[in-house]
GROMACS .gro file of C-alpha atoms in nm:
model
  486
    1MET     CA    1  20.151  16.394  -2.316
    2LEU     CA    2  20.085  16.156  -2.026
    3LYS     CA    3  20.417  15.980  -2.091
    4LYS     CA    4  20.603  16.313  -2.067
    5VAL     CA    5  20.412  16.399  -1.750
    6LEU     CA    6  20.506  16.067  -1.589
    7ILE     CA    7  20.874  16.107  -1.685
    8PHE     CA    8  20.890  16.462  -1.547
    9HIS     CA    9  20.734  16.376  -1.212
   10PHE     CA   10  20.933  16.055  -1.181
   11PHE     CA   11  21.249  16.262  -1.221
   12ILE     CA   12  21.135  16.478  -0.926
   13LEU     CA   13  21.061  16.160  -0.731
   14VAL     CA   14  21.421  16.047  -0.783
   15LEU     CA   15  21.552  16.386  -0.667
   16ARG     CA   16  21.345  16.358  -0.350
   17VAL     CA   17  21.481  16.010  -0.280
   18LEU     CA   18  21.835  16.143  -0.318
   19TYR     CA   19  21.749  16.433  -0.088
   20VAL     CA   20  21.633  16.198   0.187
   21LEU     CA   21  21.936  15.973   0.142
   22PHE     CA   22  22.197  16.246   0.153
   23ARG     CA   23  22.049  16.541   0.346
   24ASP     CA   24  22.183  16.541   0.704
   25ILE     CA   25  21.850  16.566   0.884
   26ASP     CA   26  21.662  16.313   1.097
   27LEU     CA   27  21.299  16.208   1.110
   28SER     CA   28  21.069  16.461   1.270
   29PRO     CA   29  20.925  16.357   1.609
   30GLU     CA   30  20.583  16.289   1.454
   31GLU     CA   31  20.736  16.076   1.178
   32ALA     CA   32  20.921  15.873   1.439
   33GLN     CA   33  20.600  15.831   1.639
   34TYR     CA   34  20.404  15.700   1.339
   35TRP     CA   35  20.692  15.463   1.261
   36LEU     CA   36  20.669  15.330   1.617
   37TRP     CA   37  20.297  15.274   1.571
   38SER     CA   38  20.382  15.039   1.284
   39LYS     CA   39  20.556  14.813   1.538
   40PHE     CA   40  20.227  14.783   1.729
   41LEU     CA   41  19.970  14.731   1.452
   42ASP     CA   42  19.617  14.796   1.570
   43LEU     CA   43  19.271  14.890   1.441
   44SER     CA   44  19.332  15.252   1.535
   45TYR     CA   45  19.543  15.473   1.760
   46TYR     CA   46  19.494  15.737   2.024
   47SER     CA   47  19.518  16.048   1.808
   48LYS     CA   48  19.485  15.924   1.448
   49PRO     CA   49  19.334  15.645   1.240
   50PRO     CA   50  19.565  15.356   1.147
   51LEU     CA   51  19.653  15.395   0.777
   52ILE     CA   52  19.984  15.573   0.835
   53ALA     CA   53  20.100  15.287   1.058
   54TYR     CA   54  20.005  15.032   0.794
   55LEU     CA   55  20.192  15.221   0.522
   56ASN     CA   56  20.499  15.247   0.745
   57PHE     CA   57  20.477  14.875   0.816
   58LEU     CA   58  20.475  14.793   0.444
   59SER     CA   59  20.752  15.032   0.345
   60THR     CA   60  20.988  14.947   0.631
   61SER     CA   61  20.931  14.576   0.575
   62ILE     CA   62  21.086  14.632   0.232
   63LEU     CA   63  21.340  14.910   0.295
   64GLY     CA   64  21.413  14.852   0.661
   65ASP     CA   65  21.370  15.082   0.960
   66THR     CA   66  21.547  15.369   0.790
   67GLU     CA   67  21.462  15.728   0.705
   68ILE     CA   68  21.401  15.639   0.340
   69GLY     CA   69  21.196  15.342   0.460
   70VAL     CA   70  20.958  15.588   0.625
   71ARG     CA   71  20.972  15.882   0.384
   72ILE     CA   72  20.936  15.680   0.066
   73ASN     CA   73  20.563  15.684   0.146
   74ALA     CA   74  20.551  16.064   0.125
   75ILE     CA   75  20.762  16.066  -0.191
   76ILE     CA   76  20.544  15.813  -0.373
   77LEU     CA   77  20.218  15.975  -0.262
   78GLY     CA   78  20.358  16.315  -0.367
   79PHE     CA   79  20.425  16.169  -0.711
   80PHE     CA   80  20.067  16.044  -0.739
   81ILE     CA   81  19.924  16.375  -0.615
   82ALA     CA   82  20.097  16.541  -0.910
   83ILE     CA   83  19.958  16.278  -1.150
   84ILE     CA   84  19.602  16.311  -1.017
   85THR     CA   85  19.634  16.689  -1.042
   86TYR     CA   86  19.715  16.641  -1.411
   87VAL     CA   87  19.431  16.393  -1.472
   88PHE     CA   88  19.173  16.598  -1.280
   89SER     CA   89  19.275  16.920  -1.456
   90LYS     CA   90  19.249  16.752  -1.795
   91GLU     CA   91  18.903  16.623  -1.703
   92LEU     CA   92  18.788  16.971  -1.606
   93PHE     CA   93  18.948  17.188  -1.873
   94LYS     CA   94  19.001  16.948  -2.166
   95ASP     CA   95  19.342  17.101  -2.219
   96GLU     CA   96  19.662  16.895  -2.176
   97LYS     CA   97  19.885  17.202  -2.152
   98VAL     CA   98  19.682  17.348  -1.865
   99ALA     CA   99  19.677  17.007  -1.697
  100PHE     CA  100  20.055  16.968  -1.724
  101PHE     CA  101  20.111  17.323  -1.597
  102ASN     CA  102  19.889  17.256  -1.296
  103SER     CA  103  20.082  16.941  -1.211
  104VAL     CA  104  20.403  17.146  -1.216
  105PHE     CA  105  20.256  17.454  -1.047
  106ILE     CA  106  20.207  17.266  -0.719
  107TYR     CA  107  20.587  17.243  -0.682
  108ALA     CA  108  20.578  17.615  -0.607
  109VAL     CA  109  20.354  17.552  -0.304
  110PRO     CA  110  20.544  17.483   0.023
  111ALA     CA  111  20.265  17.267   0.172
  112TYR     CA  112  20.283  17.024  -0.119
  113ASP     CA  113  20.663  16.996  -0.119
  114ILE     CA  114  20.684  16.942   0.256
  115ALA     CA  115  20.412  16.675   0.247
  116SER     CA  116  20.595  16.501  -0.038
  117VAL     CA  117  20.908  16.447   0.173
  118ILE     CA  118  20.802  16.451   0.540
  119PHE     CA  119  20.568  16.159   0.604
  120LEU     CA  120  20.287  16.270   0.835
  121THR     CA  121  19.916  16.189   0.826
  122ASP     CA  122  19.862  16.499   0.610
  123THR     CA  123  20.023  16.325   0.312
  124PRO     CA  124  19.790  16.024   0.271
  125LEU     CA  125  19.497  16.250   0.361
  126ALA     CA  126  19.593  16.501   0.088
  127PHE     CA  127  19.629  16.220  -0.164
  128PHE     CA  128  19.302  16.042  -0.091
  129TYR     CA  129  19.111  16.368  -0.046
  130LEU     CA  130  19.222  16.487  -0.392
  131LEU     CA  131  19.145  16.146  -0.540
  132LEU     CA  132  18.803  16.159  -0.372
  133SER     CA  133  18.738  16.507  -0.512
  134TYR     CA  134  18.821  16.385  -0.862
  135LEU     CA  135  18.623  16.060  -0.844
  136PHE     CA  136  18.317  16.224  -0.690
  137TYR     CA  137  18.305  16.488  -0.964
  138LYS     CA  138  18.348  16.224  -1.234
  139SER     CA  139  18.083  16.001  -1.071
  140VAL     CA  140  17.827  16.282  -1.070
  141LYS     CA  141  17.895  16.358  -1.435
  142GLU     CA  142  17.910  16.000  -1.568
  143ASN     CA  143  17.708  15.805  -1.310
  144LYS     CA  144  17.896  15.480  -1.355
  145PRO     CA  145  17.869  15.221  -1.075
  146PHE     CA  146  18.243  15.153  -1.077
  147LEU     CA  147  18.318  15.523  -1.023
  148TRP     CA  148  18.073  15.546  -0.733
  149ILE     CA  149  18.232  15.237  -0.573
  150MET     CA  150  18.580  15.387  -0.612
  151THR     CA  151  18.449  15.714  -0.467
  152GLY     CA  152  18.335  15.529  -0.154
  153ILE     CA  153  18.667  15.348  -0.122
  154SER     CA  154  18.860  15.673  -0.161
  155ALA     CA  155  18.646  15.839   0.105
  156GLY     CA  156  18.706  15.546   0.340
  157LEU     CA  157  19.082  15.555   0.288
  158ALA     CA  158  19.083  15.932   0.338
  159PHE     CA  159  18.908  15.878   0.671
  160LEU     CA  160  19.161  15.611   0.771
  161SER     CA  161  19.431  15.870   0.696
  162LYS     CA  162  19.293  16.143   0.918
  163TYR     CA  163  18.954  16.235   1.062
  164SER     CA  164  18.955  16.566   0.872
  165ALA     CA  165  18.837  16.372   0.566
  166VAL     CA  166  18.481  16.423   0.692
  167PHE     CA  167  18.496  16.780   0.561
  168PHE     CA  168  18.427  16.645   0.213
  169PHE     CA  169  18.073  16.551   0.316
  170PRO     CA  170  17.943  16.911   0.348
  171VAL     CA  171  18.135  17.002   0.030
  172ALA     CA  172  17.955  16.725  -0.159
  173ILE     CA  173  17.614  16.819  -0.016
  174VAL     CA  174  17.653  17.186  -0.109
  175TYR     CA  175  17.770  17.101  -0.461
  176LEU     CA  176  17.485  16.856  -0.524
  177THR     CA  177  17.227  17.096  -0.380
  178ILE     CA  178  17.335  17.370  -0.619
  179PHE     CA  179  17.420  17.177  -0.934
  180SER     CA  180  17.294  16.818  -0.925
  181LYS     CA  181  16.993  16.760  -0.701
  182GLU     CA  182  16.898  16.452  -0.902
  183THR     CA  183  17.201  16.273  -0.757
  184PHE     CA  184  17.019  16.260  -0.423
  185LYS     CA  185  16.784  16.009  -0.590
  186ASN     CA  186  17.071  15.792  -0.716
  187ARG     CA  187  17.114  15.465  -0.523
  188TRP     CA  188  17.481  15.446  -0.626
  189PHE     CA  189  17.546  15.772  -0.441
  190TYR     CA  190  17.417  15.616  -0.121
  191LEU     CA  191  17.609  15.295  -0.186
  192SER     CA  192  17.930  15.501  -0.201
  193ILE     CA  193  17.842  15.651   0.138
  194LEU     CA  194  17.778  15.299   0.274
  195ILE     CA  195  18.116  15.180   0.145
  196ALA     CA  196  18.289  15.477   0.307
  197GLY     CA  197  18.104  15.403   0.629
  198ILE     CA  198  18.235  15.047   0.638
  199PHE     CA  199  18.590  15.183   0.665
  200THR     CA  200  18.496  15.367   0.985
  201ILE     CA  201  18.383  15.051   1.167
  202PRO     CA  202  18.730  14.933   1.286
  203VAL     CA  203  18.810  15.281   1.421
  204ILE     CA  204  18.476  15.306   1.602
  205TYR     CA  205  18.515  14.951   1.739
  206TRP     CA  206  18.866  15.030   1.866
  207ASN     CA  207  18.739  15.347   2.034
  208PHE     CA  208  18.450  15.156   2.189
  209ASN     CA  209  18.708  14.931   2.356
  210ASN     CA  210  18.931  15.224   2.458
  211ASP     CA  211  18.688  15.464   2.622
  212PHE     CA  212  18.647  15.665   2.298
  213VAL     CA  213  18.980  15.837   2.359
  214SER     CA  214  19.014  15.949   1.996
  215PHE     CA  215  18.683  16.134   2.018
  216LYS     CA  216  18.793  16.299   2.341
  217HIS     CA  217  19.125  16.396   2.182
  218VAL     CA  218  18.958  16.551   1.876
  219GLU     CA  219  18.712  16.735   2.100
  220LYS     CA  220  19.003  16.877   2.297
  221LEU     CA  221  19.192  16.985   1.984
  222SER     CA  222  18.884  17.146   1.832
  223GLY     CA  223  18.826  17.361   2.139
  224ALA     CA  224  18.467  17.236   2.161
  225GLU     CA  225  18.490  17.211   2.537
  226GLY     CA  226  18.487  17.521   2.754
  227SER     CA  227  18.343  17.867   2.694
  228PHE     CA  228  18.397  18.060   2.372
  229SER     CA  229  18.620  18.365   2.379
  230ILE     CA  230  18.781  18.541   2.084
  231ASN     CA  231  19.161  18.539   2.069
  232LEU     CA  232  19.281  18.763   1.787
  233LYS     CA  233  19.642  18.652   1.832
  234HIS     CA  234  19.554  18.292   1.752
  235PHE     CA  235  19.353  18.408   1.451
  236GLY     CA  236  19.638  18.626   1.330
  237ASP     CA  237  19.881  18.337   1.368
  238TYR     CA  238  19.639  18.120   1.172
  239ILE     CA  239  19.626  18.362   0.879
  240LEU     CA  240  20.005  18.398   0.876
  241GLY     CA  241  20.040  18.021   0.890
  242GLN     CA  242  19.813  17.972   0.590
  243VAL     CA  243  20.005  18.234   0.393
  244GLY     CA  244  20.327  18.059   0.489
  245ILE     CA  245  20.232  17.707   0.383
  246ASN     CA  246  20.078  17.832   0.058
  247SER     CA  247  20.355  18.086  -0.022
  248LEU     CA  248  20.351  18.458   0.039
  249PHE     CA  249  20.437  18.510  -0.327
  250LEU     CA  250  20.137  18.309  -0.453
  251THR     CA  251  19.873  18.417  -0.202
  252PRO     CA  252  19.745  18.707  -0.419
  253PHE     CA  253  19.679  18.459  -0.701
  254PHE     CA  254  19.484  18.228  -0.469
  255VAL     CA  255  19.269  18.516  -0.347
  256TYR     CA  256  19.210  18.639  -0.702
  257SER     CA  257  19.107  18.290  -0.816
  258LEU     CA  258  18.843  18.258  -0.545
  259TYR     CA  259  18.713  18.607  -0.621
  260LYS     CA  260  18.699  18.536  -0.995
  261THR     CA  261  18.527  18.203  -0.941
  262PHE     CA  262  18.216  18.357  -0.790
  263LYS     CA  263  18.217  18.637  -1.041
  264ASP     CA  264  18.227  18.395  -1.337
  265LYS     CA  265  17.986  18.147  -1.167
  266ASP     CA  266  18.132  17.849  -1.353
  267GLU     CA  267  18.019  17.518  -1.202
  268ARG     CA  268  18.365  17.362  -1.235
  269PHE     CA  269  18.537  17.650  -1.061
  270ILE     CA  270  18.281  17.666  -0.782
  271TYR     CA  271  18.332  17.296  -0.716
  272LEU     CA  272  18.707  17.349  -0.693
  273SER     CA  273  18.660  17.638  -0.452
  274LEU     CA  274  18.423  17.464  -0.210
  275SER     CA  275  18.678  17.251  -0.023
  276PRO     CA  276  18.929  17.531   0.042
  277ILE     CA  277  18.651  17.769   0.151
  278VAL     CA  278  18.481  17.519   0.384
  279VAL     CA  279  18.807  17.397   0.538
  280PHE     CA  280  18.964  17.743   0.571
  281THR     CA  281  18.647  17.885   0.728
  282PHE     CA  282  18.606  17.603   0.979
  283PHE     CA  283  18.964  17.618   1.104
  284GLY     CA  284  18.954  17.997   1.094
  285PHE     CA  285  18.656  17.993   1.327
  286MET     CA  286  18.841  17.748   1.551
  287ALA     CA  287  19.143  17.982   1.550
  288LEU     CA  288  18.931  18.256   1.706
  289LYS     CA  289  18.934  18.046   2.022
  290LYS     CA  290  19.254  17.839   2.025
  291ASN     CA  291  19.580  17.779   1.846
  292VAL     CA  292  19.545  17.602   1.511
  293GLU     CA  293  19.849  17.438   1.357
  294ALA     CA  294  19.927  17.570   1.009
  295ASN     CA  295  19.913  17.224   0.849
  296TRP     CA  296  19.565  17.128   0.970
  297PRO     CA  297  19.369  17.284   0.679
  298ALA     CA  298  19.636  17.207   0.416
  299PHE     CA  299  19.461  16.895   0.279
  300GLY     CA  300  19.166  17.106   0.162
  301TYR     CA  301  19.367  17.330  -0.069
  302SER     CA  302  19.456  17.082  -0.344
  303THR     CA  303  19.159  17.184  -0.560
  304LEU     CA  304  19.247  17.550  -0.502
  305TYR     CA  305  19.586  17.484  -0.662
  306ILE     CA  306  19.410  17.342  -0.969
  307LEU     CA  307  19.180  17.644  -0.985
  308THR     CA  308  19.463  17.895  -0.941
  309GLY     CA  309  19.687  17.714  -1.187
  310TYR     CA  310  19.416  17.743  -1.451
  311TYR     CA  311  19.377  18.119  -1.403
  312ILE     CA  312  19.752  18.174  -1.400
  313TYR     CA  313  19.809  17.976  -1.719
  314THR     CA  314  19.519  18.126  -1.914
  315ARG     CA  315  19.532  18.489  -1.794
  316PHE     CA  316  19.864  18.609  -1.659
  317LEU     CA  317  20.134  18.345  -1.694
  318LYS     CA  318  20.413  18.594  -1.767
  319VAL     CA  319  20.324  18.801  -1.462
  320ALA     CA  320  20.322  18.494  -1.238
  321LEU     CA  321  20.658  18.351  -1.345
  322ILE     CA  322  20.861  18.572  -1.108
  323PRO     CA  323  20.643  18.505  -0.798
  324MET     CA  324  20.648  18.133  -0.881
  325GLY     CA  325  21.026  18.143  -0.917
  326LEU     CA  326  21.064  18.323  -0.584
  327SER     CA  327  20.834  18.073  -0.417
  328ILE     CA  328  21.036  17.778  -0.551
  329LEU     CA  329  21.359  17.948  -0.441
  330SER     CA  330  21.222  17.995  -0.088
  331ILE     CA  331  21.126  17.626  -0.078
  332LEU     CA  332  21.475  17.519  -0.186
  333ILE     CA  333  21.624  17.735   0.090
  334LEU     CA  334  21.381  17.588   0.344
  335PHE     CA  335  21.486  17.237   0.245
  336TYR     CA  336  21.853  17.326   0.277
  337THR     CA  337  21.888  17.621   0.511
  338PRO     CA  338  22.269  17.585   0.556
  339ILE     CA  339  22.298  17.748   0.214
  340LEU     CA  340  22.213  18.077   0.384
  341ASP     CA  341  22.528  18.051   0.595
  342SER     CA  342  22.748  17.986   0.294
  343LEU     CA  343  22.605  18.298   0.129
  344GLY     CA  344  22.651  18.511   0.442
  345LEU     CA  345  22.275  18.543   0.486
  346THR     CA  346  22.238  18.373   0.825
  347LYS     CA  347  22.042  18.668   0.967
  348ILE     CA  348  21.756  18.602   0.723
  349LEU     CA  349  21.678  18.278   0.908
  350PRO     CA  350  21.897  18.234   1.220
  351PRO     CA  351  21.950  17.874   1.338
  352LYS     CA  352  21.743  17.923   1.656
  353ILE     CA  353  21.427  17.999   1.455
  354ASP     CA  354  21.505  17.769   1.166
  355PRO     CA  355  21.211  17.521   1.148
  356THR     CA  356  21.444  17.242   1.036
  357LYS     CA  357  21.621  17.251   1.372
  358ARG     CA  358  21.350  17.009   1.491
  359LEU     CA  359  21.497  16.754   1.250
  360VAL     CA  360  21.856  16.755   1.373
  361GLY     CA  361  22.051  16.613   1.665
  362TRP     CA  362  21.828  16.313   1.734
  363SER     CA  363  22.052  16.043   1.590
  364GLU     CA  364  22.360  16.183   1.764
  365MET     CA  365  22.184  16.208   2.100
  366ALA     CA  366  22.043  15.857   2.057
  367SER     CA  367  22.397  15.731   1.993
  368PHE     CA  368  22.509  15.900   2.315
  369VAL     CA  369  22.224  15.737   2.511
  370SER     CA  370  22.298  15.399   2.348
  371ASP     CA  371  22.660  15.416   2.459
  372LEU     CA  372  22.548  15.519   2.805
  373LYS     CA  373  22.306  15.227   2.826
  374LYS     CA  374  22.587  14.980   2.753
  375HIS     CA  375  22.735  15.072   3.092
  376TYR     CA  376  22.402  14.981   3.254
  377PRO     CA  377  22.285  14.655   3.092
  378LYS     CA  378  22.002  14.622   3.342
  379SER     CA  379  21.828  14.946   3.249
  380PHE     CA  380  21.544  15.102   3.051
  381VAL     CA  381  21.515  15.438   2.875
  382PHE     CA  382  21.221  15.671   2.928
  383SER     CA  383  21.099  16.029   2.893
  384ASP     CA  384  20.788  16.231   2.963
  385SER     CA  385  20.778  16.360   2.604
  386TYR     CA  386  20.649  16.135   2.327
  387HIS     CA  387  20.865  16.333   2.083
  388ILE     CA  388  21.179  16.223   2.265
  389SER     CA  389  21.053  15.868   2.325
  390SER     CA  390  20.973  15.831   1.954
  391GLU     CA  391  21.308  15.963   1.834
  392MET     CA  392  21.506  15.754   2.082
  393SER     CA  393  21.311  15.442   1.984
  394PHE     CA  394  21.397  15.498   1.618
  395TYR     CA  395  21.760  15.607   1.648
  396MET     CA  396  21.896  15.414   1.946
  397GLU     CA  397  22.106  15.106   1.873
  398GLY     CA  398  21.881  14.802   1.849
  399LYS     CA  399  21.572  15.029   1.838
  400PRO     CA  400  21.449  14.951   2.192
  401PHE     CA  401  21.105  15.054   2.308
  402VAL     CA  402  21.147  15.385   2.493
  403TYR     CA  403  20.877  15.454   2.750
  404CYS     CA  404  20.685  15.778   2.795
  405VAL     CA  405  20.567  15.834   3.151
  406ARG     CA  406  20.266  16.053   3.224
  407ILE     CA  407  20.414  16.342   3.418
  408ASP     CA  408  20.279  16.692   3.353
  409ARG     CA  409  20.134  16.598   3.014
  410ARG     CA  410  19.808  16.502   2.847
  411MET     CA  411  19.721  16.148   2.751
  412ASN     CA  412  19.894  15.995   2.449
  413GLN     CA  413  19.939  15.659   2.275
  414TRP     CA  414  20.195  15.537   2.532
  415ASP     CA  415  19.922  15.528   2.795
  416LEU     CA  416  19.762  15.244   2.598
  417TRP     CA  417  20.084  15.044   2.584
  418GLU     CA  418  20.277  14.868   2.858
  419GLY     CA  419  20.432  15.080   3.131
  420LEU     CA  420  20.718  15.043   3.375
  421GLU     CA  421  20.547  14.798   3.608
  422LYS     CA  422  20.766  14.504   3.512
  423TYR     CA  423  21.080  14.688   3.629
  424GLU     CA  424  20.957  14.773   3.979
  425ASN     CA  425  21.187  14.677   4.269
  426LYS     CA  426  21.413  14.458   4.057
  427GLY     CA  427  21.728  14.668   4.068
  428TYR     CA  428  21.685  14.836   3.728
  429TYR     CA  429  21.847  15.163   3.633
  430GLY     CA  430  21.640  15.419   3.447
  431ILE     CA  431  21.789  15.651   3.184
  432TYR     CA  432  21.570  15.957   3.170
  433VAL     CA  433  21.589  16.191   2.867
  434ALA     CA  434  21.403  16.522   2.876
  435ASP     CA  435  21.402  16.875   2.741
  436HIS     CA  436  21.392  17.008   3.096
  437GLN     CA  437  21.568  16.931   3.421
  438ILE     CA  438  21.441  16.639   3.625
  439ASN     CA  439  21.154  16.701   3.864
  440GLU     CA  440  21.079  16.550   4.202
  441LYS     CA  441  20.805  16.321   4.067
  442VAL     CA  442  21.055  16.136   3.851
  443LYS     CA  443  21.326  16.137   4.118
  444SER     CA  444  21.093  15.987   4.376
  445GLY     CA  445  21.054  15.672   4.167
  446PHE     CA  446  21.421  15.582   4.214
  447GLU     CA  447  21.669  15.539   4.495
  448SER     CA  448  21.899  15.816   4.371
  449VAL     CA  449  22.040  16.012   4.077
  450GLU     CA  450  22.369  15.847   3.986
  451LYS     CA  451  22.478  16.069   3.694
  452HIS     CA  452  22.343  16.350   3.483
  453TYR     CA  453  22.445  16.513   3.156
  454THR     CA  454  22.344  16.809   2.946
  455TYR     CA  455  22.335  16.727   2.577
  456ARG     CA  456  22.357  17.031   2.349
  457VAL     CA  457  22.236  17.011   1.988
  458LYS     CA  458  22.440  17.214   1.743
  459TYR     CA  459  22.306  17.316   1.402
  460ARG     CA  460  22.450  17.554   1.146
  461GLY     CA  461  22.729  17.645   1.386
  462GLU     CA  462  22.509  17.738   1.682
  463PHE     CA  463  22.362  17.554   1.981
  464VAL     CA  464  21.988  17.537   1.921
  465LYS     CA  465  21.856  17.304   2.191
  466ASP     CA  466  21.956  17.153   2.527
  467TYR     CA  467  21.847  16.812   2.653
  468TYR     CA  468  21.899  16.664   2.999
  469ILE     CA  469  21.996  16.301   3.051
  470TYR     CA  470  21.990  16.133   3.392
  471VAL     CA  471  22.100  15.790   3.509
  472LEU     CA  472  21.870  15.692   3.796
  473LYS     CA  473  21.952  15.404   4.035
  474ASN     CA  474  21.721  15.124   4.151
  475TYR     CA  475  21.372  15.181   4.009
  476LYS     CA  476  21.103  15.143   4.274
  477LYS     CA  477  20.774  15.284   4.145
  478LEU     CA  478  20.679  15.601   3.963
  479ASN     CA  479  20.341  15.747   4.053
  480GLU     CA  480  20.220  15.888   3.723
  481ASP     CA  481  19.964  16.167   3.701
  482PRO     CA  482  19.598  16.072   3.649
  483ILE     CA  483  19.454  16.128   3.301
  484THR     CA  484  19.276  16.462   3.315
  485THR     CA  485  19.317  16.598   2.964
  486TYR     CA  486  19.328  16.454   2.614
   0.00000   0.00000   0.00000
């Protein structure tokens, strides 16, 4: 069976490679940013740990600084997530058919499919968190030193993917407290924690040398600072976001599975439910105060998919086939929204609210800026948005470093890199690219505005975004804002 499983998922891997090669979309701004990090390898970075930069460095060293060079990481990790889902399910249920179904069922979940093509920190986190969940369970049951060592390594790599990996610690404590208290007396359990802790040392050391900016950033994102006040709109958006990334059509099955788990009181099912419950609850509480991005809790749902897949396969497979089919259809449309136009269904998802509009227009605009820069050899390109700076760095001819000045924004990674000081009073032109018209702070750093353009991004037959490009003469000095927020 394993051979058939590998062949099936490898076939999907090939389809995803072809999609990236031939679909006319660009890297997302975050993907471009993490690619840029790989050109400045470090022990850690402002907002995230370093693993995504290392993976990008390895893949682009082989495949070049191309879209497939970046996204091959997501595609390969997506393949292995499916394989681990199969192996973990087989370990739990001792049934190869259920295990194979579970490894296929995840293709009906939008969060999984997106993470298996778009390479963000959520992808390595989802992979290592699922691997950690599997190895920890197996370690508790078999108590083999090698398994405990691999558990510690998986936990460490999950942490180096994204700080959210720490949510597994309370999950493990709750599970052991209920079902395996004797593990607290096992020295191998503590060795695995020590191994995981070793992986945190470079990140902590880097933060020690950089004013603990990552800690300040996470504190800001979590809403820990300031007074607590309930915002029902944020909470409502959070619930809708979780339904969206997990599929409206499948949500009833997820809810049923959690309900049935605590009714049946099966140790295996309770273990699978702990991560999604802990993660969903934590971010739900956060959403009562501030906006929570839909993808933040996604890593914690992988065991929920295994749990739900089991109940679907063993109890109501025929009933679930239509919702699963509709979910897969909606994912296919999301990945290629122009199909709606060809079917005369544009109103279902108009271009201006199409989420894939964030992935178009960058390469064309970068080509425009590259041509413009040729007329001003003694010039540099900059923005006040790291999204724009990242995309221009990736797509401009020669892949120059594009600066991101601190004007009306919070701190970001660019504030830890070199600034514009070396260009001061040397007769340089600045090419400023922004999603808003130029402000006086930027103007004041130059002698004059020589030219300006409005670049309009067109997608699916409609203009979906305007950008403003300025050629500024004779850079003097730009007084950036002080760092006041992270």
